[in-house]
mmCIF file of C-alpha atoms in Angstrom:
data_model
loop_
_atom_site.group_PDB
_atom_site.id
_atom_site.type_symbol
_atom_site.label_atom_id
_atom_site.label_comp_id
_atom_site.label_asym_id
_atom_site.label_seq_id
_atom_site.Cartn_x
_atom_site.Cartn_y
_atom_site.Cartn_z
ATOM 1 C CA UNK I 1 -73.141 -4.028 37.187
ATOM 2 C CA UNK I 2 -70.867 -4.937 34.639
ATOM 3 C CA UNK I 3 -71.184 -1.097 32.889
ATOM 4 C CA UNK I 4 -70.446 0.181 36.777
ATOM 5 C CA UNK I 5 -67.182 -2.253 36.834
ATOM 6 C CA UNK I 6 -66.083 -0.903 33.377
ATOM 7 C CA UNK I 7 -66.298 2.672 34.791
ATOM 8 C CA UNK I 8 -64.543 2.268 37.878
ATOM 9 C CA UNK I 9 -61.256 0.809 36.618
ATOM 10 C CA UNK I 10 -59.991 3.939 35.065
ATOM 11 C CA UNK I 11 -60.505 5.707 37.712
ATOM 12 C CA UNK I 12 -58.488 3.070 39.409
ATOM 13 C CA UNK I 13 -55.749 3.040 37.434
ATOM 14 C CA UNK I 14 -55.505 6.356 37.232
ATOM 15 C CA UNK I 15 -55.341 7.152 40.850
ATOM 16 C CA UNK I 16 -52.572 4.638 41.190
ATOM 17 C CA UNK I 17 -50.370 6.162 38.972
ATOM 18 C CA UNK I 18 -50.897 10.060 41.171
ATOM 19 C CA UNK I 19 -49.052 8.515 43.901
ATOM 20 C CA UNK I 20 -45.958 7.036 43.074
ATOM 21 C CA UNK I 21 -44.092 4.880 45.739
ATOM 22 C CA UNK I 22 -41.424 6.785 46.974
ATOM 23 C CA UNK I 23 -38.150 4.342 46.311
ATOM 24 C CA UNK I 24 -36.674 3.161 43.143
ATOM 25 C CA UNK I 25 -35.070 -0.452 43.505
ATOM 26 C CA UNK I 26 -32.008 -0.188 41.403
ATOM 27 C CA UNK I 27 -30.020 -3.400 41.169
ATOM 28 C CA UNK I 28 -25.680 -3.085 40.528
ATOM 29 C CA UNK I 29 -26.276 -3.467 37.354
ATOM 30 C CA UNK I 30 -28.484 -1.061 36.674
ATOM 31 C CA UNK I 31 -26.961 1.450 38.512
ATOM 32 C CA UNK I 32 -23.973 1.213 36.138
ATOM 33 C CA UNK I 33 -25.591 0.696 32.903
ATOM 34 C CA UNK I 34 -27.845 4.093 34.146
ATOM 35 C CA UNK I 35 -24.426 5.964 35.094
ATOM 36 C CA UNK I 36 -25.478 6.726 38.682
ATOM 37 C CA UNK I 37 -23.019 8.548 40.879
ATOM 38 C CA UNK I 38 -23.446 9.833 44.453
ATOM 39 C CA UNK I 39 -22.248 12.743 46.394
ATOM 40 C CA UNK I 40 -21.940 12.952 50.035
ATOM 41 C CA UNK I 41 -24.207 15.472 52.111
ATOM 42 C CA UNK I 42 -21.878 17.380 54.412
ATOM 43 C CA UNK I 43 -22.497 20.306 56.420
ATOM 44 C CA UNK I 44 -22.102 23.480 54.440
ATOM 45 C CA UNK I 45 -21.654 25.434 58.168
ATOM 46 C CA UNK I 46 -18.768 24.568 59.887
ATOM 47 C CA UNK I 47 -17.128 25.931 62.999
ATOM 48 C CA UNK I 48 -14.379 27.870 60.903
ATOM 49 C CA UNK I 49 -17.181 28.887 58.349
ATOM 50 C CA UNK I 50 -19.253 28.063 55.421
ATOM 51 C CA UNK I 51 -18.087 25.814 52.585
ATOM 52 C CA UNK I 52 -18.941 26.562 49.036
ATOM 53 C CA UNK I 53 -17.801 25.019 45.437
ATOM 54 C CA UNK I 54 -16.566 27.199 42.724
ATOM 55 C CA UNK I 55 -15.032 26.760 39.410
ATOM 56 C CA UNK I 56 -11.193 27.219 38.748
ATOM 57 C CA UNK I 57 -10.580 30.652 36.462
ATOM 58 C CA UNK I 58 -7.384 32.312 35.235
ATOM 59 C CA UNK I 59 -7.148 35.605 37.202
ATOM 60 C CA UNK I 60 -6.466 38.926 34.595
ATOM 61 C CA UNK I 61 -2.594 39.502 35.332
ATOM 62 C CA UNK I 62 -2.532 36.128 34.135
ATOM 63 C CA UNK I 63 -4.191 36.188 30.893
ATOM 64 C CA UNK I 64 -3.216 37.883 27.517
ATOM 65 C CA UNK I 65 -5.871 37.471 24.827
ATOM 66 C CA UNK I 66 -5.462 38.592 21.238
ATOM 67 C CA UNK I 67 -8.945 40.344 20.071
ATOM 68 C CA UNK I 68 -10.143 40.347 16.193
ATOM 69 C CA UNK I 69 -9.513 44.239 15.477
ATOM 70 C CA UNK I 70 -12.203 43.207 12.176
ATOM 71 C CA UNK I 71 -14.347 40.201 10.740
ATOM 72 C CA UNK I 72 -11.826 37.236 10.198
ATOM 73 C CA UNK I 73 -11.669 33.223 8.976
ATOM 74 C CA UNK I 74 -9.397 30.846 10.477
ATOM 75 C CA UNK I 75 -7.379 30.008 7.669
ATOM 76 C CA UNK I 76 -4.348 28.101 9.639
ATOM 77 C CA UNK I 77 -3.071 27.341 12.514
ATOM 78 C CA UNK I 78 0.546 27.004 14.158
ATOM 79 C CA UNK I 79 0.478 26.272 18.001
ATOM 80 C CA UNK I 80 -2.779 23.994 19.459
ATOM 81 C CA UNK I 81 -4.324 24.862 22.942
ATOM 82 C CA UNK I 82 -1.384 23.952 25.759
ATOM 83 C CA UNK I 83 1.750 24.211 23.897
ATOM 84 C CA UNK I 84 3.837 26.869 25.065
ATOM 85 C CA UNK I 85 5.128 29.588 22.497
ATOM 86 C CA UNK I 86 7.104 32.993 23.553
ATOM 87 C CA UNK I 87 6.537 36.165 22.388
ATOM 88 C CA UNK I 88 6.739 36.634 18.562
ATOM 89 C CA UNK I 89 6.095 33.381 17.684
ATOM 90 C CA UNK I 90 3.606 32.464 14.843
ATOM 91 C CA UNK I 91 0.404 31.525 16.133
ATOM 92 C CA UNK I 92 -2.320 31.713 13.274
ATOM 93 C CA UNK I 93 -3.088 32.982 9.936
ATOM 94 C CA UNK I 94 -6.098 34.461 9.423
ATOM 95 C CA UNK I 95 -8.338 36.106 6.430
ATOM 96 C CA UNK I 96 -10.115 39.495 6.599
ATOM 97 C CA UNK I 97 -10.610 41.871 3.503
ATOM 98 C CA UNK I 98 -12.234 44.252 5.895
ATOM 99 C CA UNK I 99 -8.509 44.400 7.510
ATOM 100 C CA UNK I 100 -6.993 44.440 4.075
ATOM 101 C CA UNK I 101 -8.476 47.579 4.115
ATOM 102 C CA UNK I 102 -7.562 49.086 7.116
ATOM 103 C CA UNK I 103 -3.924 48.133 5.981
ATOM 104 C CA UNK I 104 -4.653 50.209 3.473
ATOM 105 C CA UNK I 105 -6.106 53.570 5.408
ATOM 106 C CA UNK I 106 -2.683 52.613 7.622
ATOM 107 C CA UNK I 107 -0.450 53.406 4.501
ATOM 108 C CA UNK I 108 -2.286 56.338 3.652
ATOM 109 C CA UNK I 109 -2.454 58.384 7.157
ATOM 110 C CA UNK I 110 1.183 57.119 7.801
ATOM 111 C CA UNK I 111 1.690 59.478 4.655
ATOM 112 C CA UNK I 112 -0.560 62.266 5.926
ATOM 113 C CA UNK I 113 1.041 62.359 9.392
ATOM 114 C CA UNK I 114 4.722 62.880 7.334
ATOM 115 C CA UNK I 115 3.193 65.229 5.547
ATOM 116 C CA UNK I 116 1.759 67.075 8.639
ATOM 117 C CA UNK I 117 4.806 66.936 10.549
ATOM 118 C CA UNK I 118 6.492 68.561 7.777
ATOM 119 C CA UNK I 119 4.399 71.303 7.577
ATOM 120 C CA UNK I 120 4.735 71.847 10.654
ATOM 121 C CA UNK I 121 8.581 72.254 10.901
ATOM 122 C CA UNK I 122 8.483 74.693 7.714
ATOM 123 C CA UNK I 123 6.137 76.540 9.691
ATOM 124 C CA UNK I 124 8.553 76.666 12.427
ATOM 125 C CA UNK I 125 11.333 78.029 10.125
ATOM 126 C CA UNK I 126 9.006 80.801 8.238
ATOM 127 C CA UNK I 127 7.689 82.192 11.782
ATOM 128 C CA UNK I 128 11.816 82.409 12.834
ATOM 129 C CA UNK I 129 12.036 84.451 9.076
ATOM 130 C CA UNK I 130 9.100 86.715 10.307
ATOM 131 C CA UNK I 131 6.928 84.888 7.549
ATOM 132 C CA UNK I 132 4.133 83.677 9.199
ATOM 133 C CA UNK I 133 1.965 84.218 12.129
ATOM 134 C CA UNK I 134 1.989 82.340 15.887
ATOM 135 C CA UNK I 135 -1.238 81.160 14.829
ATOM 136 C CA UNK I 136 -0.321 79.369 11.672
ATOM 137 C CA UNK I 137 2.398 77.188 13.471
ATOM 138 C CA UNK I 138 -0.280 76.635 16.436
ATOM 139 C CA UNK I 139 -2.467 74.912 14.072
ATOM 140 C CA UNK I 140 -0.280 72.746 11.553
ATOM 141 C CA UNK I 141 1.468 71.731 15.406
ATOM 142 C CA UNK I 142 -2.198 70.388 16.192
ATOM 143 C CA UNK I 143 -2.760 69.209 12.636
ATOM 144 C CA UNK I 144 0.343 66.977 13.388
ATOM 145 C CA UNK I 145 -0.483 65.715 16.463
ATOM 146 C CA UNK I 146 -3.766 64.724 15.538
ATOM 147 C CA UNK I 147 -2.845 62.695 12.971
ATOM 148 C CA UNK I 148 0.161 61.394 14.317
ATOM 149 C CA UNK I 149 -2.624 59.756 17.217
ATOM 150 C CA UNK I 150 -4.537 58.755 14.837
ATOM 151 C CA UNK I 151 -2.037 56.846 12.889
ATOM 152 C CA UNK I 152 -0.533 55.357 16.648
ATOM 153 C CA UNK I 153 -4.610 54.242 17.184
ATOM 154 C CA UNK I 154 -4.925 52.718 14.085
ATOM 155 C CA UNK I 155 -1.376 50.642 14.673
ATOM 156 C CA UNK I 156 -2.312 49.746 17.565
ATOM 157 C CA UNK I 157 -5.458 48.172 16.299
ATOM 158 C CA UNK I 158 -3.491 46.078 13.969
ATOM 159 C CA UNK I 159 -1.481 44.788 17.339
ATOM 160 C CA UNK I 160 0.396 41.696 16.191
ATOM 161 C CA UNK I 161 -0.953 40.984 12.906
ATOM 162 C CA UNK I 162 1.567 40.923 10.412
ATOM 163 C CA UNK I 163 0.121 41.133 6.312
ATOM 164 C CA UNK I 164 1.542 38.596 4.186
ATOM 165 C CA UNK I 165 1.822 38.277 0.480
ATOM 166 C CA UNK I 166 -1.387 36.846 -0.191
ATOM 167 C CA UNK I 167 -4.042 39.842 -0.141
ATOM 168 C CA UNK I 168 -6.419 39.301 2.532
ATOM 169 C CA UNK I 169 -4.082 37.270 4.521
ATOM 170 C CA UNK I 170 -2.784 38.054 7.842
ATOM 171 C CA UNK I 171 0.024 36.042 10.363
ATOM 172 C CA UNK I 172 -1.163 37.275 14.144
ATOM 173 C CA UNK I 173 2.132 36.206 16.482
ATOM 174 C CA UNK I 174 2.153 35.500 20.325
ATOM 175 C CA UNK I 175 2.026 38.836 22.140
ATOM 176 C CA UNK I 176 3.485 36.633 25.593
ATOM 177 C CA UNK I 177 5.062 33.671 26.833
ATOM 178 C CA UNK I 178 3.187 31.190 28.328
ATOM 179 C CA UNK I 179 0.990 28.654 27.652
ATOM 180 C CA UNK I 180 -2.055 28.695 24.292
ATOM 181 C CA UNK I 181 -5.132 28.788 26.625
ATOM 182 C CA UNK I 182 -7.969 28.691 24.072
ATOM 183 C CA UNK I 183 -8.307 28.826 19.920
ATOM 184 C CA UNK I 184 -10.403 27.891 17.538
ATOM 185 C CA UNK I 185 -8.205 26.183 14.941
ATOM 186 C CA UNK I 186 -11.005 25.103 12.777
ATOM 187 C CA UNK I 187 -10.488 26.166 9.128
ATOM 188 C CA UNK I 188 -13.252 28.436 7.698
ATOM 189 C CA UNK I 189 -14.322 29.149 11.279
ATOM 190 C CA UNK I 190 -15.580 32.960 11.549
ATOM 191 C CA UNK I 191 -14.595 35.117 14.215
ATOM 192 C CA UNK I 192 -16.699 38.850 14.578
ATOM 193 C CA UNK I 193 -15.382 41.877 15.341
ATOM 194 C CA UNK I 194 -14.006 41.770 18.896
ATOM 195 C CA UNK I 195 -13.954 38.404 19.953
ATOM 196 C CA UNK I 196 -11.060 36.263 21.762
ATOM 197 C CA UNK I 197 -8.556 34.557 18.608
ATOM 198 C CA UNK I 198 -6.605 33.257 21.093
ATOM 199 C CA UNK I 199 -5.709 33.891 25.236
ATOM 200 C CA UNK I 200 -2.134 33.011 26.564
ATOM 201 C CA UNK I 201 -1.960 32.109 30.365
ATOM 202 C CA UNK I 202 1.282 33.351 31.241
ATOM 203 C CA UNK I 203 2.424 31.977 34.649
ATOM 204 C CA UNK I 204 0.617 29.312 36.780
ATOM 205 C CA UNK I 205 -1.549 31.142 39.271
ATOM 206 C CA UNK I 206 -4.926 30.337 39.345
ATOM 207 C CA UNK I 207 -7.808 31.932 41.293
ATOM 208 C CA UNK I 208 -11.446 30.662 42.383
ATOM 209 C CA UNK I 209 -14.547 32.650 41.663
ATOM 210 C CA UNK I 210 -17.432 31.565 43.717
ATOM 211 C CA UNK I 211 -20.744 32.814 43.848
ATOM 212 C CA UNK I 212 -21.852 33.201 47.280
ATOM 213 C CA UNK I 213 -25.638 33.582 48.280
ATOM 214 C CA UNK I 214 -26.333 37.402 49.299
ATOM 215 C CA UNK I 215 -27.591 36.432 52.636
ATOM 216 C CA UNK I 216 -23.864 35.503 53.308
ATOM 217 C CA UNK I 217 -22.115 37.872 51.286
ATOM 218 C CA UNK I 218 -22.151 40.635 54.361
ATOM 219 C CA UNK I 219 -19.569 38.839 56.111
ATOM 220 C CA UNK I 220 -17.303 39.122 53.574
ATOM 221 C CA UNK I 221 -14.122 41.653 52.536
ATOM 222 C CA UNK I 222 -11.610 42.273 50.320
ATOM 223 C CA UNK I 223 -8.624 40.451 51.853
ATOM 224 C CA UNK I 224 -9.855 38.400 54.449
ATOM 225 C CA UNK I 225 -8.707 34.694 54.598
ATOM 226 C CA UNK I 226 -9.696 31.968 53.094
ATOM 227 C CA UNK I 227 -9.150 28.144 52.742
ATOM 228 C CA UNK I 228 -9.289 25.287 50.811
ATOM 229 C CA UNK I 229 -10.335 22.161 53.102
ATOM 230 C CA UNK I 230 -7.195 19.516 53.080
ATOM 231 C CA UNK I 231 -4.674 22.318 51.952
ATOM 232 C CA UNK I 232 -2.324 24.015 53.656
ATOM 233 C CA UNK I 233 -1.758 27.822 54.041
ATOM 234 C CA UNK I 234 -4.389 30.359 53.249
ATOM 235 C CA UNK I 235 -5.664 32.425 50.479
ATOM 236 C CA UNK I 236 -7.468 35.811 50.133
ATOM 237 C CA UNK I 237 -10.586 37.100 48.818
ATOM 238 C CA UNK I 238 -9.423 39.254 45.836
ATOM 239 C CA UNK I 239 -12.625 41.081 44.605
ATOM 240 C CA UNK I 240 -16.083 41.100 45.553
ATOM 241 C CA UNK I 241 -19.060 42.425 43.083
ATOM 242 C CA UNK I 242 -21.318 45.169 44.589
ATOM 243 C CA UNK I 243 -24.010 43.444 42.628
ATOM 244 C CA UNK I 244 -26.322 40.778 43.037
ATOM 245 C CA UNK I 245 -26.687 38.900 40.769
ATOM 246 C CA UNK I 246 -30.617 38.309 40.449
ATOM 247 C CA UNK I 247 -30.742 35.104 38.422
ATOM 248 C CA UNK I 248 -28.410 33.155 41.572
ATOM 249 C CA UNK I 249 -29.380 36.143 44.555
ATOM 250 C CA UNK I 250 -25.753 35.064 45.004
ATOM 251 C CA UNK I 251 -22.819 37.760 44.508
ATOM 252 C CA UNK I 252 -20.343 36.532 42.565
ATOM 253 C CA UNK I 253 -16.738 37.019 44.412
ATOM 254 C CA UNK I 254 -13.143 35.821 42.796
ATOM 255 C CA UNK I 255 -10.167 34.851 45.740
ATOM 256 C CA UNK I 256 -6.479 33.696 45.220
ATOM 257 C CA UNK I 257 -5.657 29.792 46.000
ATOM 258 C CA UNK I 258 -3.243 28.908 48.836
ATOM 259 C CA UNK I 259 0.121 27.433 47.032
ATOM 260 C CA UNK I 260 -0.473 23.946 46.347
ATOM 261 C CA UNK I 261 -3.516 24.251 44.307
ATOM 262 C CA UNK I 262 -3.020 23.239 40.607
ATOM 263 C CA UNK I 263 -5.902 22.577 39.145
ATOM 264 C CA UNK I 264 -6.848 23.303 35.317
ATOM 265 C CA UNK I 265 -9.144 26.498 34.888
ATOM 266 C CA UNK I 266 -12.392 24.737 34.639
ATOM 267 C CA UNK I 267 -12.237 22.456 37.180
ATOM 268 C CA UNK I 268 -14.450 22.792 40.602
ATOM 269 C CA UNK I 269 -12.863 23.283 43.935
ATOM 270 C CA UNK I 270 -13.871 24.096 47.621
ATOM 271 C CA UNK I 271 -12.921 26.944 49.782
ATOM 272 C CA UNK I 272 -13.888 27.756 52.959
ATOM 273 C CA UNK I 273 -14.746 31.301 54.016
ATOM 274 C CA UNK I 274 -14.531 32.751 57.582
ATOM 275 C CA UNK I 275 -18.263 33.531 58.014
ATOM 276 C CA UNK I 276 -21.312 32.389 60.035
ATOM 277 C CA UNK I 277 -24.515 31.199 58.817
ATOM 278 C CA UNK I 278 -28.157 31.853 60.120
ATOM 279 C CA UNK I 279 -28.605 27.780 60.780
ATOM 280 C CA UNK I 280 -26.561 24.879 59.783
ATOM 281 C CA UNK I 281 -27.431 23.189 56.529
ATOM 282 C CA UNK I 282 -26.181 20.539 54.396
ATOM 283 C CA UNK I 283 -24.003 21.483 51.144
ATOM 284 C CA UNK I 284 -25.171 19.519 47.899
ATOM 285 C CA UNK I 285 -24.059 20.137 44.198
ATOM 286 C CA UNK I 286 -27.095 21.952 42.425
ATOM 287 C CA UNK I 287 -27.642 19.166 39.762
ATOM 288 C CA UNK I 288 -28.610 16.576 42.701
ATOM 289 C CA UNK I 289 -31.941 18.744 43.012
ATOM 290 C CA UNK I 290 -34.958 17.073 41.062
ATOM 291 C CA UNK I 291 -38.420 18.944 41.059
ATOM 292 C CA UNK I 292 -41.296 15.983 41.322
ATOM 293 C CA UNK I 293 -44.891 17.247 42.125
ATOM 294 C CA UNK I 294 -43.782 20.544 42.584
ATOM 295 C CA UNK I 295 -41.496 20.472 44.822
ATOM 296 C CA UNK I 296 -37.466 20.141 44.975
ATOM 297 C CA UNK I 297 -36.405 16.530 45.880
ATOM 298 C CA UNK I 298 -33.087 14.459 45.928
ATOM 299 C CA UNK I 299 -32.610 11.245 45.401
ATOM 300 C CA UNK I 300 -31.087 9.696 48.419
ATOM 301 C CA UNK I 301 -28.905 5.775 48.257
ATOM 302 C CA UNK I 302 -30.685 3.244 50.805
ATOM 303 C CA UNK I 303 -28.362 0.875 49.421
ATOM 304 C CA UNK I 304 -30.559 -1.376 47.103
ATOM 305 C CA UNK I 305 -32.957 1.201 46.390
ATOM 306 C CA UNK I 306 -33.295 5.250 45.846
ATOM 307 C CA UNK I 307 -35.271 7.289 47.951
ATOM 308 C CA UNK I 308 -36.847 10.709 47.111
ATOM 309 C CA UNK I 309 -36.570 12.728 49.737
ATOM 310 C CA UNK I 310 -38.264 16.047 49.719
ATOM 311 C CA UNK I 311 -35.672 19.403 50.840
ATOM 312 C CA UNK I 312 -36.261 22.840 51.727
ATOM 313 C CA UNK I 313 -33.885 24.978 50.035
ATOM 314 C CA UNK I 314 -31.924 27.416 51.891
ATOM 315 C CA UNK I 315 -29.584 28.886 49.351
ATOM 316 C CA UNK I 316 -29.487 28.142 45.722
ATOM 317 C CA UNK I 317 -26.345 29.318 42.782
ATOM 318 C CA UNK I 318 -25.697 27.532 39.618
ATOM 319 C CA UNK I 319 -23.057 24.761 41.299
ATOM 320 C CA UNK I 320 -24.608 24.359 44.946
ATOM 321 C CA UNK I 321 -27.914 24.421 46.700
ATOM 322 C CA UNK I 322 -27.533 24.777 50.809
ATOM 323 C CA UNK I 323 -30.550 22.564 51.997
ATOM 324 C CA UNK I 324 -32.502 22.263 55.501
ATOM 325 C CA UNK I 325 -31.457 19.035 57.380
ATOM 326 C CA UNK I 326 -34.348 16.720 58.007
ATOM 327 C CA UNK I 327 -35.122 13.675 56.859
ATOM 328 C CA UNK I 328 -32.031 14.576 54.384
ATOM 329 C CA UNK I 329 -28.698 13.946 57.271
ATOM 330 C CA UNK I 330 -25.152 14.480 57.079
ATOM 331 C CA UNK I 331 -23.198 11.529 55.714
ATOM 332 C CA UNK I 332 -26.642 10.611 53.223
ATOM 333 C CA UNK I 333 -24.736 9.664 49.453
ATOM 334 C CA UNK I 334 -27.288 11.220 47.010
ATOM 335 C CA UNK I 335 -27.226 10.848 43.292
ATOM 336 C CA UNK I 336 -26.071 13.630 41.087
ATOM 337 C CA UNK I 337 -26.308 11.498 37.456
ATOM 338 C CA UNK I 338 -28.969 9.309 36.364
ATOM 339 C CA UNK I 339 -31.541 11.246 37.705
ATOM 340 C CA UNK I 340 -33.829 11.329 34.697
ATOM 341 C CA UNK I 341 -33.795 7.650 35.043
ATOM 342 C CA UNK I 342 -34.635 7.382 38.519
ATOM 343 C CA UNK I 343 -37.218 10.140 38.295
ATOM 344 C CA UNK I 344 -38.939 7.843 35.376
ATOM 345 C CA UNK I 345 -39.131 4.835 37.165
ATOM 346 C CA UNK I 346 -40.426 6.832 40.219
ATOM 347 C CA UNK I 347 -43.310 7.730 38.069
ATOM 348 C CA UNK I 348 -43.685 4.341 36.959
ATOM 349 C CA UNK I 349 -42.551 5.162 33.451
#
């Protein structure tokens, strides 16, 4: 009897643990020393539409960005992200031999493309003097022209770096005025080939791009209305993408703010949009979702304790999930941080 007893407490224990309760008691204390925070469910179908969250972006007119015509190193820095500069102000210096180079080629073809042009003109005056042919002056006209392009293409490439004494070094000046949106001002720090050494946000205006799941996305048009719940006036939808995006089956659309909306690029923000839904369902940040025995749960506030509630989700993109109402309701505050936690002590860890 006693071997039998041994046996069966494993199995015992073991058993136990495969079925969690289904409520974490989490005292005050412990819900701020664990960071917990709680969102409210809320109907994403209303009667004027469906709400969804998206992030805060700088819409194109808006933004001029300086690109790194070659490999370059942060050597110094003038202006710091949000002070304001105008146009031809000093904004960086930065190191490239490979552009050193360039600078180099640029001195050289501006000489050719003289040269060229020169050419050409004598071979205007020796066709007037019955000296040479049409042909000869067709070709040293093209000869001109193609290098005086090339010279303008290789300019351009150099935009609004500036070479300074020091070989190597170059001083890259605001190409706007507005506001220093992003830079890296780290010494040393590399920068490839084509990437972003600074953006200026000219003017205020900010847009809102959203992704919207596909199922809803028919509804939708360039220039219909939209809204942001609590502010006044009305936007528009701006652009939508033909494409869905397979990761999200969402389609990814980008609409101008009603005036009144200030907030920082990066920042999340409502809108409503005029269409209808197949069903109502219950809008919740995509982060409150926890997967626990293989399904998606959330972690609803009973007051003293947490409840995980299993959901049925509807529509899923990075920021939101639209969930089936159930034993999930409007008005239920469920937690969005500290979910690791919670999820632990659900499985008596």
């Amino acid at each position: 009897m006693l071997f039998v007893a041994v046996a069966l407490a494993p199995v015992s224990i073991a058993a136990y643990a495969q079925v969690p309760s289904e409520a974490v008691t989490i005292s005050p204390a412990a819900r701020l020393g664990l960071g917990i925070e709680t969102v409210e469910a809320r109907s994403a179908i209303t009667a004027d539409g469906v709400v969804l969250t998206g992030e805060i972006v700088v819409p194109p007119q808006s933004r001029r960005a300086v690109v790194a015509p070659a490999t370059m190193i942060v050597a110094d820095t003038f202006v710091l992200p949000g002070q304001r500069v105008s146009t031809g102000d000093p904004v960086q210096v930065l190191y490239s031999p490979v552009l050193e180079e360039l600078r180099a080629q640029l001195d050289v073809l501006g000489l050719e493309a003289e040269h060229a042009q020169e050419l050409a003109q004598r071979a205007e005056a020796l066709l007037e003097a019955g000296l040479t042919t049409g042909e000869d002056l067709h070709e040293r006209r093209l000869t001109a022209t193609a290098t005086r392009l090339e010279l303008a293409a290789m300019r351009a490439r150099f935009g609004a770096f500036e070479a300074r004494s020091e070989a190597g070094q170059f001083l890259v000046r605001a190409t706007a005025d507005g506001v220093l949106a992003e830079i890296n001002t780290e010494p040393g720090f590399r920068l490839e080939e084509g990437a972003v050494i600074f953006a200026i946000n000219t003017d205020d205006t900010v847009w809102a791009r959203l992704h919207v799941p596909a199922r809803l996305s028919d509804g939708l048009s360039v220039g219909s209305e939209i809204r942001v719940p609590g502010v006044s006036g009305t936007g528009r939808i701006m652009a939508i993408d033909s494409m869905i995006d397979p990761a999200r089956r969402a389609v990814t659309v980008h609409v101008a703010l009603p005036d009144g909306v200030s907030e920082r690029p990066g920042s999340l923000i409502d809108v409503l949009f005029p269409v209808t839904g197949e069903g109502q369902g219950l809008s919740l940040p995509a982060r409150a979702i926890v997967r626990l025995a293989g399904e998606d749960h959330v972690f609803v506030d009973r007051g003293e304790t947490f409840e995980a509630v299993a959901v049925r989700v509807l529509a899923r993109t990075r920021d939101a999930v639209t969930v089936e109402p159930g034993t999930l309701t409007e008005g239920d505050h469920v937690a969005v941080s500290g979910l690791a936690a919670l999820k632990n002590q659900l499985e008596g860890g």
